[in-house]
Short mmCIF file of C-alpha atoms in Angstrom, two decimals:
data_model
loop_
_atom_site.label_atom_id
_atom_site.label_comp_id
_atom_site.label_asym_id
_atom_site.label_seq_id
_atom_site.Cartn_x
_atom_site.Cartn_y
_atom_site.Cartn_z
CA UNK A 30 0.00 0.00 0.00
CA UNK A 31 0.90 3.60 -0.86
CA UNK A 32 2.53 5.08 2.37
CA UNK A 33 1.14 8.35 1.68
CA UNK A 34 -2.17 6.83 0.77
CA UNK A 35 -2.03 4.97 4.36
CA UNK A 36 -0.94 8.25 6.18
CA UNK A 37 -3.95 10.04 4.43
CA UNK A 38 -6.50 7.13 5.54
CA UNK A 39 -5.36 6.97 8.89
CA UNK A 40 -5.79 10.41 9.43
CA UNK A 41 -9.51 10.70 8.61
CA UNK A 42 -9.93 7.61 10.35
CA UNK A 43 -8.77 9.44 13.69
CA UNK A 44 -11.00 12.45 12.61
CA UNK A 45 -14.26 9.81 12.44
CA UNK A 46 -14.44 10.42 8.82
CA UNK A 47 -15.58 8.23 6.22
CA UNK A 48 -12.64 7.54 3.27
CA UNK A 49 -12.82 4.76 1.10
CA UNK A 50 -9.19 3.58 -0.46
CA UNK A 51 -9.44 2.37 -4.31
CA UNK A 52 -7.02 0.39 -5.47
CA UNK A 53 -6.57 -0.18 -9.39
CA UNK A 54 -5.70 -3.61 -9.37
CA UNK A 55 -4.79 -3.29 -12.79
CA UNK A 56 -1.37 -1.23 -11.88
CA UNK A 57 -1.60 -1.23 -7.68
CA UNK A 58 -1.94 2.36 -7.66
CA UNK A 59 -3.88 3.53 -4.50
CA UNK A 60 -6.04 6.64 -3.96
CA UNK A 61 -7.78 7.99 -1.57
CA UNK A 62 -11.51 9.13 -1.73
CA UNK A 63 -12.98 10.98 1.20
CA UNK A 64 -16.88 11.20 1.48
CA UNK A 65 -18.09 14.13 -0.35
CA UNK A 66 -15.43 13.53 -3.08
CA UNK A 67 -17.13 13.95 -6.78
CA UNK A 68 -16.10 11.13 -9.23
CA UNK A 69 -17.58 10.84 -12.15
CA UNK A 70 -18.80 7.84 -13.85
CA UNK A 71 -19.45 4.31 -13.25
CA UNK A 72 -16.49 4.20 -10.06
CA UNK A 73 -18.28 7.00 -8.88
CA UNK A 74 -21.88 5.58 -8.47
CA UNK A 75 -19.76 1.98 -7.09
CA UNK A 76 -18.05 4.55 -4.41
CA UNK A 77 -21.12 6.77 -3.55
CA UNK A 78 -22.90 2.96 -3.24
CA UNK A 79 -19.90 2.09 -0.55
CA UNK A 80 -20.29 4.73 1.40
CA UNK A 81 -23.80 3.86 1.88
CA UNK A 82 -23.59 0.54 2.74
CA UNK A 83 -19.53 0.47 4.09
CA UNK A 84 -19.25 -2.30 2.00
CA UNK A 85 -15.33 -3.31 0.64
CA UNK A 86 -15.72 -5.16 -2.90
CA UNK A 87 -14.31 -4.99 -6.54
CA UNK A 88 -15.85 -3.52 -9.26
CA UNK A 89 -15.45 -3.03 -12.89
CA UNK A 90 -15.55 0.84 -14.40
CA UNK A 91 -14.08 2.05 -17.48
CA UNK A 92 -12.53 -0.86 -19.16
CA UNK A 93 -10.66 -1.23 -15.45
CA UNK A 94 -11.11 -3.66 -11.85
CA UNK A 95 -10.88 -1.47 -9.05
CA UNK A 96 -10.88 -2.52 -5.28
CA UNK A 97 -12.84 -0.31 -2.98
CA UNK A 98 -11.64 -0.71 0.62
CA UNK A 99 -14.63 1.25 2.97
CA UNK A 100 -13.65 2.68 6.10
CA UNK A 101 -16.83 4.11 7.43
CA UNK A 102 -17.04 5.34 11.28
CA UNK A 103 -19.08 3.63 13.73
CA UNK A 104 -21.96 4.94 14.49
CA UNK A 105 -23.04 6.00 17.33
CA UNK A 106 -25.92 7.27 19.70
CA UNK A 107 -26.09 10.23 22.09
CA UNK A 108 -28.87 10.16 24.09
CA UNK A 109 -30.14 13.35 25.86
CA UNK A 110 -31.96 12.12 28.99
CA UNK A 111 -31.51 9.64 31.30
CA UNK A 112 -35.19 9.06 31.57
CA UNK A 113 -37.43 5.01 31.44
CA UNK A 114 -36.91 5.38 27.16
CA UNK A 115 -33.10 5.64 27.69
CA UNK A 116 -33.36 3.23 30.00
CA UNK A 117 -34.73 0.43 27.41
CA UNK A 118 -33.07 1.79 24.51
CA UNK A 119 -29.35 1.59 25.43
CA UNK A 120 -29.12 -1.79 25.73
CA UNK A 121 -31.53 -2.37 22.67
CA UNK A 122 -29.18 -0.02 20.48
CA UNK A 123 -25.64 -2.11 22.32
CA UNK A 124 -27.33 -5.27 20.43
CA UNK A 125 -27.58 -3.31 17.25
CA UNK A 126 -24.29 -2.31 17.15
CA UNK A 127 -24.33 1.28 18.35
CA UNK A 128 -22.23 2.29 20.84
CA UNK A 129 -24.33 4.55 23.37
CA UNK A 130 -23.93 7.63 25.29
CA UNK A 131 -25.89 9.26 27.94
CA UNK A 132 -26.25 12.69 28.74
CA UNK A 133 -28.40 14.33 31.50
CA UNK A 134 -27.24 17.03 34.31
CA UNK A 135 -30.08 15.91 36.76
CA UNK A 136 -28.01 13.54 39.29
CA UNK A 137 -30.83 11.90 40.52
CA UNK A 138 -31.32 10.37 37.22
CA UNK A 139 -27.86 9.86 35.79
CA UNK A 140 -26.87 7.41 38.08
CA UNK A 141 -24.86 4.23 37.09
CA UNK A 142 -27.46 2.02 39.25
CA UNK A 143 -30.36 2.69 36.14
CA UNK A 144 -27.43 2.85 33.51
CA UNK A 145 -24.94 -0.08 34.17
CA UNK A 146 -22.34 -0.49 30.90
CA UNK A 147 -23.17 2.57 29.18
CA UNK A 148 -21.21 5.46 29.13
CA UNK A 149 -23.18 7.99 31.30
CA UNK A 150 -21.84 11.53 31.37
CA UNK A 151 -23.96 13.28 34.74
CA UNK A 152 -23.35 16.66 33.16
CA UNK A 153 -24.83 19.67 30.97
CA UNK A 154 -24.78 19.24 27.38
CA UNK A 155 -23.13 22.34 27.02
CA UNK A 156 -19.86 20.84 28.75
CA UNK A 157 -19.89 16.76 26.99
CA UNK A 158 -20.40 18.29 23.65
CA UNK A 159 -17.19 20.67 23.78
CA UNK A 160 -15.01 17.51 24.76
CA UNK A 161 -16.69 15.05 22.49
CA UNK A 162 -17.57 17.06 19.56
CA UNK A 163 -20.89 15.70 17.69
CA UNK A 164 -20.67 14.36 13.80
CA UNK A 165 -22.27 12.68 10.57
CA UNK A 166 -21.80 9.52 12.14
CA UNK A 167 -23.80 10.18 15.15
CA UNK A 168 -27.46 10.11 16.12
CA UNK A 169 -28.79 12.18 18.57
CA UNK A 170 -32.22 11.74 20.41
CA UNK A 171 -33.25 14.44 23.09
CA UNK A 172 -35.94 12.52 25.26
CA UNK A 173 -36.06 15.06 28.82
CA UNK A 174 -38.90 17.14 27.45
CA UNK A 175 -36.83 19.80 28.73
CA UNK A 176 -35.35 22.78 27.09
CA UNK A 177 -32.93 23.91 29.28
CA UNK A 178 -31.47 20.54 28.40
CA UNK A 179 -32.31 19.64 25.04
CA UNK A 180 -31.91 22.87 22.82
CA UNK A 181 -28.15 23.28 22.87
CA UNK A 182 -27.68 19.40 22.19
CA UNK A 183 -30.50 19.66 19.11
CA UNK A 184 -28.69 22.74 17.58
CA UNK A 185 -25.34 21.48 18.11
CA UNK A 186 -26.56 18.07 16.53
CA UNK A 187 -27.93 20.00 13.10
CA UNK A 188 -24.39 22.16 13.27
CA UNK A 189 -22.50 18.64 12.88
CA UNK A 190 -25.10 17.24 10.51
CA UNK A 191 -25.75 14.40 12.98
CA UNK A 192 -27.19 11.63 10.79
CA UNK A 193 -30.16 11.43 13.03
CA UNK A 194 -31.56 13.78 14.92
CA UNK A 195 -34.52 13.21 16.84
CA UNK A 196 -36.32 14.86 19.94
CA UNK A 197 -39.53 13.93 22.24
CA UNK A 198 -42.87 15.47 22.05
CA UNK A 199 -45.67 16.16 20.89
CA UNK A 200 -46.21 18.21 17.61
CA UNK A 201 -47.68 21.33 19.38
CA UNK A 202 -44.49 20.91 21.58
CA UNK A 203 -42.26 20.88 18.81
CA UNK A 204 -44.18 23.88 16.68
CA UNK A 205 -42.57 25.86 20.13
CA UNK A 206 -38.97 23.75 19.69
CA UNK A 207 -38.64 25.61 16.53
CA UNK A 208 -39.49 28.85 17.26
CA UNK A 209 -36.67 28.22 19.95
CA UNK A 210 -34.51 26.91 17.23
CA UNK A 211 -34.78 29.66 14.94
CA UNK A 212 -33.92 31.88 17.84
CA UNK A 213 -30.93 30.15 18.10
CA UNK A 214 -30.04 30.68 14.61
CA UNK A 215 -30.78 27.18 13.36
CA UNK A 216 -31.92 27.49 9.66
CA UNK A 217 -35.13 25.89 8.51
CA UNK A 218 -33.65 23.45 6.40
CA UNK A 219 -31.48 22.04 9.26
CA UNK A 220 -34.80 21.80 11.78
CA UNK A 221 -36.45 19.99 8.93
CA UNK A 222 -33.87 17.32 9.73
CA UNK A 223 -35.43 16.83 12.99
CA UNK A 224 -37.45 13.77 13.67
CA UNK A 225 -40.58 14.78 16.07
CA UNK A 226 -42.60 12.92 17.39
CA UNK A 227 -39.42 11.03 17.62
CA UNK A 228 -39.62 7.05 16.67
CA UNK A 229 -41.56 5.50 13.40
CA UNK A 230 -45.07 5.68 14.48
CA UNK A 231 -45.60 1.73 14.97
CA UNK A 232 -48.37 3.24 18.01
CA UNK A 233 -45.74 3.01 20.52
CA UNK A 234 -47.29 3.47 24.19
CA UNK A 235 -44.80 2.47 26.39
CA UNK A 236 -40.93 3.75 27.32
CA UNK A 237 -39.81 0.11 25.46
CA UNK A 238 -41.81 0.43 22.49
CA UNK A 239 -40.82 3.82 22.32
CA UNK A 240 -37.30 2.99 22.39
CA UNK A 241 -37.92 0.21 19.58
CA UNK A 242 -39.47 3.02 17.36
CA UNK A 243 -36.23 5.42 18.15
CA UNK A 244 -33.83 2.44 17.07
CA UNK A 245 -35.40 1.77 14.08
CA UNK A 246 -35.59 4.87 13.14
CA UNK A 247 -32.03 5.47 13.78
CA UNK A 248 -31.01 2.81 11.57
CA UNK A 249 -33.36 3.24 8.65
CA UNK A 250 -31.61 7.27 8.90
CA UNK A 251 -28.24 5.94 8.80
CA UNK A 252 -29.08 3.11 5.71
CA UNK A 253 -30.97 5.74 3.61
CA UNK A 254 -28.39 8.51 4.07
CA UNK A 255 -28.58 10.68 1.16
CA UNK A 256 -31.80 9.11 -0.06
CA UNK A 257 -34.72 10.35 1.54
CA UNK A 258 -34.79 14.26 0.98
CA UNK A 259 -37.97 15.40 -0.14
CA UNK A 260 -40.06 14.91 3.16
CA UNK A 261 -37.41 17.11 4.90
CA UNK A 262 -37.82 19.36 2.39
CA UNK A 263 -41.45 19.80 2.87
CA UNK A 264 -40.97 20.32 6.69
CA UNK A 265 -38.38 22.65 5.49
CA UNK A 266 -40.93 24.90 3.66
CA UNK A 267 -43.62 24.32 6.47
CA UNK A 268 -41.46 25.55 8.85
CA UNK A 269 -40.37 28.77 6.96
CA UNK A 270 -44.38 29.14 6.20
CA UNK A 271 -45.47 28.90 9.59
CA UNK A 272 -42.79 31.43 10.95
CA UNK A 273 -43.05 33.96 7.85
CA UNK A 274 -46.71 34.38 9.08
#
């Protein structure tokens, strides 16, 4: 492998970025291709199709075999709340393959005793976030049905184009999240992103099922990415609507 080609793909590894490295098995050259990259043509559509899935595989593209080697991030889920939904869903999303992280400044919630194994961070929002920056790998669901808690974490999530972003309530509760939002200086394109009512809407009554319809819709956001635009679109124009009059 090309050293400089490894040093490049190590270093967006450490960053949490997604790269893929192409190989031209034809003459062993190596290149790197970093998520957002434009190629054009038939490698280009098998790349764009890697980064989706984070597949590795070889395909054929102008007259030539190429190996695409996908190093995608894990992804990941911070959850704002340490509230009965958490509770079920961090061990649901552990199975799933999603590392999980708990954030909630209320001590008398936070507490390892109703969180055992996950990484549970008994703080503001405000503070976690500066040391563990937020990005397009991670989900974020805000479940405390508080704003003092969840409004920094939702706008910091649509600054670092979380994949997933997600918060509790009702839709009258939510028509008052964005006027919040906006105030904050969130566009209405980005609050468009957000998922609320938060969960697919399987009629989910309790904290578990609600958890089950968070998780799924985590990971039908983070296998569609780049797919799905036009309902977020239409919130997008609902939004600016509803504010404009």
């Amino acid at each position: 492998m090309d050293p400089y080609a490894l040093k490049a793909l190590n270093a967006e590894r450490r960053a949490r970025r997604a790269a893929i490295l192409v190989t031209d098995l034809g003459d062993g050259r190596d290149r790197i291709v970093r998520e957002g990259d434009q190629v054009a043509g038939d490698l280009g559509a098998a790349i764009a199709k890697a980064f989706r899935s984070g597949n590795s595989g070889s395909v054929e593209a102008e007259g030539r075999t190429f190996f695409l080697n996908a190093h995608l991030p894990q992804p990941r889920l911070v959850v704002i709340g340490a509230v009965h939904i958490s509770q079920a869903l961090a061990p649901m999303a552990k199975i799933a393959g999603y590392p999980v992280e708990i954030i909630d400044p209320r001590t008398a919630f936070a507490t390892p005793d109703r969180f055992p194994d996950v990484a549970l961070h008994a703080e503001w929002p405000e503070d976690v976030l500066k040391r563990q920056p937020l990005d397009s790998y991670t989900a974020l669901a805000a479940v405390t049905h508080d704003p003092k808690i969840d409004d920094f974490a939702l706008k910091a999530a649509l600054d670092a184009n979380c994949f997933y972003v997600g918060a509790l309530g009702s839709r009258k509760t939510h028509a008052k999240r964005v006027e919040r939002l906006l105030a904050l200086g969130a566009a209405a394109d980005q609050i468009a992103r957000i998922h609320a009512p938060i969960g697919l809407d399987i009629g989910a009554a309790s904290p578990a099922e609600i958890a089950v319809a968070i998780l799924a819709q985590t990971i039908y956001a983070f296998r569609s990415r780049g797919h799905d635009v036009s309902a977020s679109a239409q919130r997008s124009e609902s939004i600016l609507e509803k504010h404009d009059a």
